[in-house]
Short mmCIF file of C-alpha atoms and ligand atoms in Angstrom, two decimals:
data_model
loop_
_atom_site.label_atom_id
_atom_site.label_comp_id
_atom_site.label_asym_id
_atom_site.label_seq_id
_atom_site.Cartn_x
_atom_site.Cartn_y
_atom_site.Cartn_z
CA UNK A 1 -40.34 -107.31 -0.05
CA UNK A 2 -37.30 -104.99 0.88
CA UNK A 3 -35.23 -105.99 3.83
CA UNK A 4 -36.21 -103.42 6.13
CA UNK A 5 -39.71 -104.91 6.08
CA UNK A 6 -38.38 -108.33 6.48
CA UNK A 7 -36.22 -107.13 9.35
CA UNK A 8 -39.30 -104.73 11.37
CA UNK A 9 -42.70 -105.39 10.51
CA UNK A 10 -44.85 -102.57 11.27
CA UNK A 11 -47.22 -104.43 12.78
CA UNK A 12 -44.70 -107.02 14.72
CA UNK A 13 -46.75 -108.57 17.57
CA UNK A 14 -44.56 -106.55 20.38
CA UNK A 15 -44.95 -103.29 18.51
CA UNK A 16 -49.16 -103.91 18.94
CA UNK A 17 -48.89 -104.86 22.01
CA UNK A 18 -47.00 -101.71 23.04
CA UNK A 19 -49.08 -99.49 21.11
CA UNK A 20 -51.85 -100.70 22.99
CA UNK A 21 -50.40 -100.38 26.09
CA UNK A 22 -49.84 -96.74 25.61
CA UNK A 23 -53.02 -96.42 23.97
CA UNK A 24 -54.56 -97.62 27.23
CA UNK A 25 -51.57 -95.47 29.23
CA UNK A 26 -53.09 -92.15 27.74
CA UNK A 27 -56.41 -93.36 28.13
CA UNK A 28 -56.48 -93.78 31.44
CA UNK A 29 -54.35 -90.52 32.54
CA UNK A 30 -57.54 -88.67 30.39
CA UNK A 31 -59.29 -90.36 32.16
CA UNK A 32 -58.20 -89.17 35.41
CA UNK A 33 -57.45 -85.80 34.25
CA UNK A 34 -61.24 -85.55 33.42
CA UNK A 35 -62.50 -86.78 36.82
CA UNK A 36 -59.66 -84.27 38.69
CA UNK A 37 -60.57 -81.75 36.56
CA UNK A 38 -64.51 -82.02 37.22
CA UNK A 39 -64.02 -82.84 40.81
CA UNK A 40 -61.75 -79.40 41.37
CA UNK A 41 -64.39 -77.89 39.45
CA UNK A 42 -67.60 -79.45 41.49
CA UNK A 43 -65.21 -78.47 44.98
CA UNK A 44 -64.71 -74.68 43.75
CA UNK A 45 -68.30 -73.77 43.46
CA UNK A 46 -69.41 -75.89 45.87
CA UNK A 47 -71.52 -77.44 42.54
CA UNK A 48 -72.63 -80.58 44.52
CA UNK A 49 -73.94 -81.36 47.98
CA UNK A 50 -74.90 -84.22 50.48
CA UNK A 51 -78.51 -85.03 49.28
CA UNK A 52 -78.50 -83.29 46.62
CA UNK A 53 -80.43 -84.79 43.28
CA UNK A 54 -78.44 -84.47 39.80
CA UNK A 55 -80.44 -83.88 36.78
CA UNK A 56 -77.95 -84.24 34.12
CA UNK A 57 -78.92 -82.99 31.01
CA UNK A 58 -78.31 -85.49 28.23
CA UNK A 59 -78.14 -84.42 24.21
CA UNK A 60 -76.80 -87.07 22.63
CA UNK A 61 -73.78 -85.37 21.93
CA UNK A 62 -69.92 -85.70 23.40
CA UNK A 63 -70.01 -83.31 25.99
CA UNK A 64 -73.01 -84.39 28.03
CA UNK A 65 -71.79 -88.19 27.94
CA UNK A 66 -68.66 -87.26 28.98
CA UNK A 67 -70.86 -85.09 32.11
CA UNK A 68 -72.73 -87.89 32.81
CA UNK A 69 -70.09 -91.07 32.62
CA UNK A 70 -67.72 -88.70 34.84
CA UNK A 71 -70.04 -87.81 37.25
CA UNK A 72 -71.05 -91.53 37.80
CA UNK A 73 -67.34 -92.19 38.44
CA UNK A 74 -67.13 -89.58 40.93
CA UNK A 75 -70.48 -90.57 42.83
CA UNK A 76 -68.57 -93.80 43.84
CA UNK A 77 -65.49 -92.13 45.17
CA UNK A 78 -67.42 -88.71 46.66
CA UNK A 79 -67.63 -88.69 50.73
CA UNK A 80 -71.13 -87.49 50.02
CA UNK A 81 -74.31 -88.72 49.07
CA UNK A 82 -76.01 -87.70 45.82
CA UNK A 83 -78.42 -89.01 43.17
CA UNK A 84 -77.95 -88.69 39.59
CA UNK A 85 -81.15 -88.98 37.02
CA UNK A 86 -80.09 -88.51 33.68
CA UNK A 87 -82.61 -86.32 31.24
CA UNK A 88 -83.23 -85.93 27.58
CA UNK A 89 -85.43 -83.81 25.88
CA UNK A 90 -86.74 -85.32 22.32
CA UNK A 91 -87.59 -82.26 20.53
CA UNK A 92 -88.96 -84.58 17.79
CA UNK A 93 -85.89 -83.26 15.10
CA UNK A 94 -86.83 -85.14 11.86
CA UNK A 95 -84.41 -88.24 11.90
CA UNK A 96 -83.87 -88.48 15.56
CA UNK A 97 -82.99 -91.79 16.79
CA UNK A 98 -85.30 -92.28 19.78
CA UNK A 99 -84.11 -95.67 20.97
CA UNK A 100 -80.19 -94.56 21.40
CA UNK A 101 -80.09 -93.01 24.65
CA UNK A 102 -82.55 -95.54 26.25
CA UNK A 103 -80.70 -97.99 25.02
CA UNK A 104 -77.25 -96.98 26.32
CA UNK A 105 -79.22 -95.66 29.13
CA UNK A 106 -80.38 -98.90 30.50
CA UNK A 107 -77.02 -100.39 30.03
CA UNK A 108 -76.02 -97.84 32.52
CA UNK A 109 -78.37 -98.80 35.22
CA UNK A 110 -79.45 -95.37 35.67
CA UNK A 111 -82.50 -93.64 36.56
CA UNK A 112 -83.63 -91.68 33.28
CA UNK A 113 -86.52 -89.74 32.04
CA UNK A 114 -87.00 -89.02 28.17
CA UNK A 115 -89.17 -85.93 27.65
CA UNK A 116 -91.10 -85.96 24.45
CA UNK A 117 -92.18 -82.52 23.41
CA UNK A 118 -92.15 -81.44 19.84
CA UNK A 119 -90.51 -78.08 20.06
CA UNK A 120 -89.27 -78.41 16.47
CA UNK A 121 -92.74 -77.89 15.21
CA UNK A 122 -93.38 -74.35 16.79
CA UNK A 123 -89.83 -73.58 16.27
CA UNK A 124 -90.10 -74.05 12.22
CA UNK A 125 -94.05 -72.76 12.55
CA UNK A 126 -92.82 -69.43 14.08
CA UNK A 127 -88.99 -68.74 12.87
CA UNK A 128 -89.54 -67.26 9.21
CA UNK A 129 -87.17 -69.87 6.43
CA UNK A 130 -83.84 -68.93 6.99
CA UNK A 131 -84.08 -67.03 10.12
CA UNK A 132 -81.56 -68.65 13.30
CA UNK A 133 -83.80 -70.28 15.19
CA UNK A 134 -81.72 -71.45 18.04
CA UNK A 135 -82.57 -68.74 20.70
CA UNK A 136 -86.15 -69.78 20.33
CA UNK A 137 -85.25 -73.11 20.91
CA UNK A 138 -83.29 -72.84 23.60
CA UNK A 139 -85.73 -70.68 25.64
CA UNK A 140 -87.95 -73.48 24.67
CA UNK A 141 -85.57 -76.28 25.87
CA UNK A 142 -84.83 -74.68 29.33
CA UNK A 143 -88.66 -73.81 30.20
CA UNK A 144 -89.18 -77.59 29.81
CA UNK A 145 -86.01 -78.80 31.67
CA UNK A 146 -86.74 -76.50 34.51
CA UNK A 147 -90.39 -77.68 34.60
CA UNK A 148 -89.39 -81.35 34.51
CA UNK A 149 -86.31 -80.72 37.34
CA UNK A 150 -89.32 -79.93 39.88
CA UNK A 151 -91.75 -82.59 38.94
CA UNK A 152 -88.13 -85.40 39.39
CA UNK A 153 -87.83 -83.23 42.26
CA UNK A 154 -83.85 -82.56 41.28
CA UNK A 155 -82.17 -79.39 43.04
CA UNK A 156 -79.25 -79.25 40.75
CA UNK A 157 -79.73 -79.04 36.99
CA UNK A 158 -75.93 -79.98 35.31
CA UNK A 159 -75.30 -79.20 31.74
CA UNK A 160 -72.34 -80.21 29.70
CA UNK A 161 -70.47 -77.19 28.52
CA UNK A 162 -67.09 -77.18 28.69
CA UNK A 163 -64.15 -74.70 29.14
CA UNK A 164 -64.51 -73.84 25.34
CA UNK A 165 -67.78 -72.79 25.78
CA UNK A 166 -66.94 -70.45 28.32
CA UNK A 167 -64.84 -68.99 26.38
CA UNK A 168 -66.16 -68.25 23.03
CA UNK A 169 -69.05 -67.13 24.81
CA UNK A 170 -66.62 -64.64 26.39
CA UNK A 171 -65.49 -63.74 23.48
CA UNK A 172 -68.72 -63.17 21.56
CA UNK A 173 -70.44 -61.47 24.24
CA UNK A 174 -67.25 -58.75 24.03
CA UNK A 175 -67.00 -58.77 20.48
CA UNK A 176 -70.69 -58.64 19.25
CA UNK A 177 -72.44 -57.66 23.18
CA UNK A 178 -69.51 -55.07 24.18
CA UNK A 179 -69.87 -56.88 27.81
CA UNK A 180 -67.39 -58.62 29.64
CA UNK A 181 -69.58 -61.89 30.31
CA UNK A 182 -69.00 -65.37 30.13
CA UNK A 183 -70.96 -68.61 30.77
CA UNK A 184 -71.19 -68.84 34.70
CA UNK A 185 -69.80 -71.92 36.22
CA UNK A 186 -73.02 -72.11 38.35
CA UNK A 187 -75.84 -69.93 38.43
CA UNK A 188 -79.80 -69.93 40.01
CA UNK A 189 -82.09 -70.72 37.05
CA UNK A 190 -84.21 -68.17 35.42
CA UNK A 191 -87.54 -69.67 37.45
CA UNK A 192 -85.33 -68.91 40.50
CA UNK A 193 -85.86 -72.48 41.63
CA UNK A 194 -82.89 -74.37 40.49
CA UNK A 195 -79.47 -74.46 40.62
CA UNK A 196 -77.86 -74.85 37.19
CA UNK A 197 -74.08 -76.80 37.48
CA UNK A 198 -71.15 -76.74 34.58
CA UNK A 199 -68.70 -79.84 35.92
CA UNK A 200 -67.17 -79.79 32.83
CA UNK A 201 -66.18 -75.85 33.18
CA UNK A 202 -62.29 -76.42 33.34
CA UNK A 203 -62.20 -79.50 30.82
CA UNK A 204 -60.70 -78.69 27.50
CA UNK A 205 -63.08 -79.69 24.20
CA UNK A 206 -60.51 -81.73 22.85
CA UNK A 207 -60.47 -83.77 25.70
CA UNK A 208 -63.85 -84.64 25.46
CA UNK A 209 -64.04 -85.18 21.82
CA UNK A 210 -61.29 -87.70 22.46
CA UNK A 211 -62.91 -89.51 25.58
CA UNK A 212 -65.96 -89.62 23.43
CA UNK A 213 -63.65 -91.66 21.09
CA UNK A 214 -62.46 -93.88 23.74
CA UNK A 215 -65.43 -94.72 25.34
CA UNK A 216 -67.13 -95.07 22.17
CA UNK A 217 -70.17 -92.93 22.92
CA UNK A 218 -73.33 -93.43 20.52
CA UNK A 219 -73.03 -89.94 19.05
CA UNK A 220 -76.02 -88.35 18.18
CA UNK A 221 -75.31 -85.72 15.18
CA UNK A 222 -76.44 -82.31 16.45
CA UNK A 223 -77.38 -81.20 13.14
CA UNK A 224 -80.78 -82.63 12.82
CA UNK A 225 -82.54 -79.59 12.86
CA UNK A 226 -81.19 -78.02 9.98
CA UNK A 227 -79.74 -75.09 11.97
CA UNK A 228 -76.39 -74.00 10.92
CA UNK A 229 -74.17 -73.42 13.58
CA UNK A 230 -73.93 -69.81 14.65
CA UNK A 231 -71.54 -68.34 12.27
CA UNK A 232 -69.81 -65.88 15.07
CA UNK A 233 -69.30 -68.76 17.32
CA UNK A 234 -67.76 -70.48 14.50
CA UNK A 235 -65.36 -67.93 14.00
CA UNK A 236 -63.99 -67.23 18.07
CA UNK A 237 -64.09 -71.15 17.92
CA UNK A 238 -61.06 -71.06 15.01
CA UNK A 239 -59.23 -67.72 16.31
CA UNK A 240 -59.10 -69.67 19.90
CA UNK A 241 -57.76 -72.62 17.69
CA UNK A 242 -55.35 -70.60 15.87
CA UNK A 243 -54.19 -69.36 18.90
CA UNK A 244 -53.60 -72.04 20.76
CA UNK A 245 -51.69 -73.26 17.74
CA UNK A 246 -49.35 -70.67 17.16
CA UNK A 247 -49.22 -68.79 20.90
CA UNK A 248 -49.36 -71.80 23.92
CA UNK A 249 -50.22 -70.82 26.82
CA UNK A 250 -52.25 -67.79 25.79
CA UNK A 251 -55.96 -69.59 25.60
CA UNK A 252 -55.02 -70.82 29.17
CA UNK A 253 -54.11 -67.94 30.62
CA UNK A 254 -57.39 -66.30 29.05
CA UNK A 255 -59.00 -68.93 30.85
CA UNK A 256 -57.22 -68.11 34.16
CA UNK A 257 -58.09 -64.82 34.11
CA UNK A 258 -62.13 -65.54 34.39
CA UNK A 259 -61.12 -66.24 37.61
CA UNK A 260 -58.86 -63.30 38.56
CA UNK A 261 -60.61 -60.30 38.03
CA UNK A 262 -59.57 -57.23 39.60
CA UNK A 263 -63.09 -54.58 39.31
CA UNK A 264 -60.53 -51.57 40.55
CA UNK A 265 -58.87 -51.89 37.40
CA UNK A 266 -61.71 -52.11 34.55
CA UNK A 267 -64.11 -49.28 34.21
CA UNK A 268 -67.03 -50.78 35.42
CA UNK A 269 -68.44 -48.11 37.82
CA UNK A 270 -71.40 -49.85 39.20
CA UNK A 271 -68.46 -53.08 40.58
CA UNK A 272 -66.30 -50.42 41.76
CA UNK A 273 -66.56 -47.26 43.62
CA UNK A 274 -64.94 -45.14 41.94
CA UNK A 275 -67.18 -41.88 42.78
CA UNK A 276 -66.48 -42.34 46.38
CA UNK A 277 -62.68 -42.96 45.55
CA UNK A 278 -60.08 -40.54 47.73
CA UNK A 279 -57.11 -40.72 49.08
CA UNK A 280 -56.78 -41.17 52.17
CA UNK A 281 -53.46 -41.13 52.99
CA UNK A 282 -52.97 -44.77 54.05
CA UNK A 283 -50.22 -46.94 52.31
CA UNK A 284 -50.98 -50.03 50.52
CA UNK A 285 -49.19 -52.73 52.00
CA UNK A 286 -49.04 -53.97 48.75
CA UNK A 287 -47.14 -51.00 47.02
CA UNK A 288 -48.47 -48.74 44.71
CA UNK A 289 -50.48 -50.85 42.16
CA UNK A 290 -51.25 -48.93 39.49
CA UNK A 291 -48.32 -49.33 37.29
CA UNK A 292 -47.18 -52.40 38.12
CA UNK A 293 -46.43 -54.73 35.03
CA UNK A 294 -47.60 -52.57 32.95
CA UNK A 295 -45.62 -53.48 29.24
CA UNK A 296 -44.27 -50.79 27.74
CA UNK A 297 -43.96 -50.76 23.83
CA UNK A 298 -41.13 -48.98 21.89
CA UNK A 299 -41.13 -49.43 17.94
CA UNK A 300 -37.79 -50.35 18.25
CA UNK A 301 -37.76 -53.06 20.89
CA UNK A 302 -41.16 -54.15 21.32
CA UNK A 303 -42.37 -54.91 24.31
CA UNK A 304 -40.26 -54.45 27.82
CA UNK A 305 -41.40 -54.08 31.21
CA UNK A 306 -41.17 -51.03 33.14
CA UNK A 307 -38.76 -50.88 35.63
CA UNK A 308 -39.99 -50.18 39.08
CA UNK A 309 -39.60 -46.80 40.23
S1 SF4 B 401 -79.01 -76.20 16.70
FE1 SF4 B 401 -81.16 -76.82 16.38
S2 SF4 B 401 -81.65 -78.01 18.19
FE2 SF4 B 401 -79.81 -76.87 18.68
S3 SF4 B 401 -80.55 -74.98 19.64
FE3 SF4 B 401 -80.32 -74.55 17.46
S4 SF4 B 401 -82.33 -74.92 16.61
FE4 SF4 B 401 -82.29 -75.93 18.59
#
């Protein structure tokens, strides 16, 4: 034994105990971050309101514990009145592990309704061997979770994507749709009867993969249906990676700008009227927007802004 073990032990009982006390430091300021986070998110789309009924979709996986265990937190602090029933479809997936969710389910306390229906079968019977089959199950999934929202009599139908999901979805609807679209925040459901929540759309992945950590969730592995995961989601998933590696700031800002849009500067003609479009000899209070911050590049300085005229 050398003498700098003798002297400092790495595992000296003061140097636990503070490693667990900042352990439980950062867990708890997630913790928080998540609930502000989902609460900012809930108050900006007016997602939730007095009497409403919560059907919050539950998969087994990180995200839509994370939904669901926030959510309850916020119930108990929210000046309004809501129910939450939590939902899970089995699509009898070879291997599935059936008892799980009740089990952590009950634990809970909550109200919760498993939905048996064996969507695998018809999905494997009609997809040809090798084919994706996750649109078919999906369109599947959400005919069946919209049916069983009206017969629990839920208005609001919450589903765990995250902020990461919005955004490759961005991404691969521009890349591989040529549309600027991303995964709305809330929207009516295609039966027109519902509305469909995303609590979870300014929360970062990697916070809930590390709150599912925390809380020890009983993961279910997503994989059970053989599918490999979409390939072109796979690959915006590691570019936004990359990027927030090597460029911070940049993924959040990309982010940011879902929410600023500005229709008079894109070319979509149907948001903005351009036809119609004269002048009309009114100032802008504003100043004349159309070259403001505008980068201009040189080969032999990059990038510098344009000075204002
Ligand atoms: S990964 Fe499997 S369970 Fe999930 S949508 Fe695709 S086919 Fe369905």
């Amino acid at each position: 034994m050398n003498e700098a073990t003798l002297t400092r032990p790495a595992d000296a009982p003061d140097a636990v105990d503070k490693k667990a006390e900042k352990q439980a430091y950062e867990n708890n300021k997630l913790h928080k971050r998540l609930c502000r986070l989902v609460g900012q998110a809930i108050g900006d789309f007016n997602m939730i309101e007095d009497g409403d009924k919560v059907m919050v979709c539950l998969s087994g996986g990180k995200d839509s514990y994370a939904l669901l265990d926030i959510l309850m937190t916020l119930r108990e602090r929210a000046p309004i009145k809501f129910d939450i029933v939590a939902v899970n479809l089995d699509q009898k997936q070879p291997n599935f592990p059936a008892d799980v969710l009740p089990a952590y389910l009950d634990k809970l306390g909550i109200p919760y309704h498993i939905e048996n229906q064996d969507t695998y079968s018809i999905v494997k019977r009609l997809i040809p061997e090798g084919k994706t089959t996750c649109s078919l199950c999906s369109r599947l999934r959400r005919g069946i979770l919209y049916r069983v929202a009206d017969e629990l009599g839920c208005t609001k139908i919450a589903l765990g994507h995250h902020r990461d999901d919005i955004l490759e979805t961005f991404f691969l609807n521009m890349f591989f749709g040529a549309k600027i679209k991303g995964m709305p925040a809330k929207l009516v459901s295609d039966d027109g009867k519902h509305v469909v929540i995303r609590p979870l759309a300014y929360v970062k992945e990697a916070d809930t993969e590390r709150y599912a950590e925390v809380k020890q969730f009983p993961i279910i592995p997503c994989d059970l249906c053989g599918s490999q995961e979409n390939l072109q989601r796979k690959q915006i998933k590691a570019m936004l990676r990359d990027w927030e590696k090597k460029y911070p700031g940049r993924v959040e800002n990309i982010f940011s700008s879902l929410s600023t849009v500005v229709p008079s500067h894109l070319m979509d003609r149907d948001m903005f009227g351009f036809q119609d479009l004269k002048a009309d000899g009114v100032a802008n209070p504003a100043g004349d927007i159309a070259f403001d911050e505008e980068p201009c590049s040189t080969p032999a300085t990059g990038t510098i802004p344009l000075q204002p005229l």
